[in-house]
Coordinates of C-alpha atoms and ligand atoms in Angstrom, one line a residue:
M1 CA 157.8 113.1 102.5
A2 CA 158.8 110.7 99.9
D3 CA 159.2 106.9 100.2
A4 CA 163.0 106.3 101.1
P5 CA 164.5 103.3 99.7
T6 CA 164.3 100.9 102.6
G7 CA 166.5 98.2 104.6
D8 CA 162.9 96.1 104.8
S9 CA 163.0 94.5 101.7
K10 CA 164.6 91.3 103.3
T11 CA 161.8 90.9 106.0
S12 CA 158.6 92.4 104.7
A13 CA 156.8 93.4 101.8
R14 CA 156.7 97.1 103.1
P15 CA 158.5 99.4 104.8
V16 CA 158.5 100.6 108.5
R17 CA 155.3 103.5 108.4
I18 CA 156.2 106.5 110.7
L19 CA 154.2 109.2 111.6
A20 CA 155.3 112.4 112.7
L21 CA 153.4 114.7 114.8
G22 CA 153.6 118.0 116.4
G23 CA 154.9 121.5 116.1
S24 CA 153.6 124.3 116.9
T25 CA 151.0 127.3 114.8
R26 CA 153.8 128.9 114.2
T27 CA 155.3 129.4 110.9
E28 CA 158.9 129.7 112.0
S29 CA 158.6 126.7 114.5
S30 CA 161.2 125.3 115.9
G31 CA 159.6 122.5 116.9
G32 CA 158.2 121.8 113.5
E33 CA 161.9 122.1 112.5
A34 CA 162.8 119.3 115.3
L35 CA 160.3 117.5 113.7
R36 CA 161.7 117.7 110.4
I37 CA 164.9 116.6 111.4
A38 CA 164.0 113.5 113.6
A39 CA 161.8 112.1 110.6
E40 CA 164.5 112.5 108.3
G41 CA 166.4 110.2 111.1
A42 CA 163.6 107.9 110.7
Q43 CA 163.4 108.5 106.7
V44 CA 167.7 107.4 106.7
A45 CA 166.9 104.3 108.6
G46 CA 164.2 103.0 105.9
A47 CA 161.2 104.3 107.1
Q48 CA 158.3 105.3 105.3
V49 CA 157.2 108.8 106.9
E50 CA 154.2 111.0 106.7
I51 CA 154.3 114.5 108.6
L52 CA 151.2 116.5 110.2
R53 CA 153.1 119.2 111.7
G54 CA 151.8 122.6 112.9
R55 CA 149.4 124.1 111.6
S56 CA 147.6 121.1 109.9
L57 CA 146.6 119.9 113.5
I58 CA 144.5 122.7 114.2
F59 CA 141.5 120.3 114.9
P60 CA 138.3 121.0 116.9
L61 CA 138.4 120.9 120.5
Y62 CA 138.2 117.1 121.6
D63 CA 134.7 116.3 122.8
A64 CA 133.7 113.3 124.4
E65 CA 130.3 113.6 123.7
T66 CA 130.1 113.4 120.2
A67 CA 131.7 110.6 117.7
E68 CA 131.3 113.1 114.9
R69 CA 135.2 114.2 113.5
D70 CA 136.0 116.4 110.5
D71 CA 138.0 115.1 107.3
A72 CA 141.4 116.6 108.9
V73 CA 141.1 114.7 112.2
R74 CA 139.5 111.1 110.5
A75 CA 143.1 111.5 108.4
M76 CA 145.0 111.7 111.6
V77 CA 143.6 109.2 113.4
E78 CA 143.7 106.4 110.2
A79 CA 147.7 107.5 109.9
V80 CA 147.8 107.1 114.0
R81 CA 146.2 103.6 113.0
R82 CA 148.5 102.4 110.1
A83 CA 151.8 103.5 111.4
D84 CA 154.2 101.3 113.1
G85 CA 155.8 104.0 115.2
L86 CA 154.9 107.6 115.9
I87 CA 157.3 110.8 116.4
V88 CA 155.7 113.3 119.0
V89 CA 156.9 116.8 119.2
S90 CA 155.9 119.6 121.2
P91 CA 157.0 123.0 122.4
G92 CA 156.9 123.9 126.0
Y93 CA 153.7 125.3 126.8
H94 CA 154.0 126.3 130.7
G95 CA 155.6 124.0 131.7
G96 CA 153.7 121.1 129.7
I97 CA 152.6 120.2 126.1
S98 CA 151.0 122.5 124.6
G99 CA 147.6 122.0 124.2
L100 CA 148.0 122.2 120.1
V101 CA 149.4 118.9 120.5
K102 CA 147.8 117.8 123.7
N103 CA 144.5 118.1 121.6
A104 CA 145.6 116.0 118.5
L105 CA 146.7 113.1 121.3
D106 CA 143.3 112.9 122.6
Y107 CA 141.9 112.1 119.2
I108 CA 143.8 108.6 119.4
E109 CA 140.8 107.9 121.8
D110 CA 139.0 106.7 118.8
L111 CA 141.3 103.9 118.1
R112 CA 140.1 102.1 121.8
G113 CA 138.5 99.7 119.8
D114 CA 141.1 98.0 117.4
S115 CA 142.5 95.2 117.5
R116 CA 145.9 96.9 118.9
P117 CA 144.3 99.8 120.9
Y118 CA 145.6 103.6 121.2
L119 CA 149.2 103.1 120.8
E120 CA 149.9 99.7 121.5
G121 CA 152.9 98.3 120.2
R122 CA 154.2 101.5 118.7
A123 CA 157.4 103.0 119.6
V124 CA 157.6 106.9 120.2
G125 CA 160.2 109.0 119.8
C126 CA 159.6 111.7 121.9
V127 CA 160.8 115.6 121.4
A128 CA 160.4 118.6 123.2
V129 CA 161.5 122.2 122.6
A130 CA 161.0 125.1 124.7
H131 CA 162.3 128.3 126.0
G132 CA 164.6 126.7 128.8
W133 CA 166.2 123.6 130.2
Q134 CA 163.1 123.1 133.2
A135 CA 159.8 123.0 130.6
A136 CA 162.0 121.5 127.7
I137 CA 162.8 118.4 130.3
T138 CA 159.7 118.7 132.3
T139 CA 157.4 118.4 128.9
L140 CA 159.5 115.8 127.4
Q141 CA 158.1 113.8 130.6
Q142 CA 154.8 114.5 130.0
I143 CA 155.3 113.2 126.1
R144 CA 156.6 110.2 127.5
Q145 CA 153.8 110.0 130.4
V146 CA 150.9 110.6 127.7
V147 CA 152.4 107.9 125.6
H148 CA 152.7 104.9 128.7
A149 CA 149.1 106.0 129.2
L150 CA 148.4 105.4 125.3
R151 CA 149.8 102.1 126.1
G152 CA 153.0 103.2 123.4
W153 CA 156.7 102.6 124.1
P154 CA 158.7 105.7 124.6
T155 CA 161.8 105.3 123.1
P156 CA 164.7 105.0 125.3
F157 CA 166.3 108.5 123.6
G158 CA 164.1 111.4 123.8
A159 CA 165.3 114.7 123.6
A160 CA 165.2 118.1 125.7
I161 CA 165.5 120.8 123.0
N162 CA 166.7 124.8 125.0
G163 CA 165.5 127.1 121.7
S164 CA 167.8 129.8 124.0
V165 CA 170.9 128.4 123.2
V166 CA 170.4 126.9 119.7
R167 CA 168.3 128.2 116.4
L168 CA 167.4 124.4 115.3
S169 CA 167.0 126.3 111.2
D170 CA 170.4 126.9 111.3
L171 CA 171.6 123.2 112.7
T172 CA 174.0 121.4 110.6
A173 CA 174.3 117.6 109.8
D174 CA 176.5 116.8 111.9
D175 CA 175.6 119.0 115.4
P176 CA 174.9 116.9 118.2
I177 CA 171.6 118.1 117.9
T178 CA 170.6 116.7 114.5
Q179 CA 172.2 114.1 115.8
Q180 CA 170.5 113.5 118.9
L181 CA 167.0 113.6 116.7
H182 CA 168.3 111.7 114.1
L183 CA 168.8 108.7 117.1
V184 CA 165.2 109.5 118.4
G185 CA 164.0 108.7 114.6
Q186 CA 166.0 105.9 114.4
Q187 CA 165.2 104.3 117.5
V188 CA 161.4 104.1 116.4
V189 CA 162.2 102.4 113.3
E190 CA 164.8 100.1 115.5
F191 CA 161.9 99.4 117.6
A192 CA 159.4 98.8 114.8
R193 CA 161.6 96.1 112.7
M194 CA 162.1 94.2 116.2
R195 CA 158.6 94.2 116.6
R196 CA 157.9 92.7 112.9
A197 CA 161.4 90.1 113.1
H198 CA 159.7 89.0 116.8
G199 CA 156.0 88.0 114.6
G200 CA 154.4 91.7 116.2
A201 CA 151.9 94.1 114.2
S202 CA 154.0 95.7 112.0
Ligands
LIG1 C1 151.9 130.1 125.6 C2 153.2 130.0 125.5 C3 153.7 129.3 126.7 C4 155.4 129.0 126.8 N1 155.8 128.4 127.9 C5 156.9 128.2 128.5 C6 157.3 128.1 129.5 O1 156.9 127.6 130.8 N2 159.1 127.8 129.7 C7 159.7 127.5 128.2 O2 160.8 127.7 128.4 N3 159.1 128.6 127.0 C8 158.0 128.4 127.2 N4 157.6 129.5 126.2 C9 158.3 129.4 124.9 C10 157.9 127.7 124.1 O3 158.1 127.1 124.5 C11 159.1 128.1 122.4 O4 158.5 129.2 122.4 C12 159.2 127.1 121.9 O5 160.7 126.9 121.2 C13 158.0 127.4 121.1 O6 158.3 126.3 120.0 P1 158.1 126.7 118.3 O7 158.9 127.4 117.5 O8 158.0 125.2 118.1 O9 156.5 127.5 118.3 C14 156.5 129.3 126.0 C15 155.6 130.2 124.9 C16 154.3 130.2 124.7 C17 154.1 131.2 123.4

């Protein structure tokens, strides 16, 4: 996604950087669409957004026995390292985060030795898409728990979407779900700006 005009010019030379990752391996992934819309919210709020969606998250299984990383994993870890905030979207698989998304998040372990370890100082907008409310909600809770464990700050507003009652690719700009996803992206940017205003690393 291209750089957007930003409202950050008064406070810093560079825009807030947001990494949006998630979705599923399906071409028509509804989670991928939710990711796009939440990222749009961050971009409209003035952030520079990088998207790692679906199949671009097909990484080797995280293996604690080796520090070897392929280029795609290294690129994702670098993208997390430079991000001021993240958006994470997972489908609900059997009531929880999909293996694809959790495996990608496990590689954040590679940031443990950083001066800003794991997700410290970063807000994370959390979104879950499932075929029913139960898994949408339990998956959203899981994403938030993982973000907490990684020392990140789940945004106050998270989105739990039931894909059986809405088709994300058909959403209009004024649909409440579009607005909810935009709010997730906006809150990530808002937190990054607050941190910056108070002397934080972003
Ligand atoms: C392996 C698998 C497990 C799933 N488990 C659940 C589930 O427990 N509850 C639910 O509501 N939907 C479940 N679903 C449906 C997905 O959450 C739903 O279709 C979601 O929108 C898929 O995301 P995608 O469109 O980004 O691929 C499952 C789908 C798959 C493929």
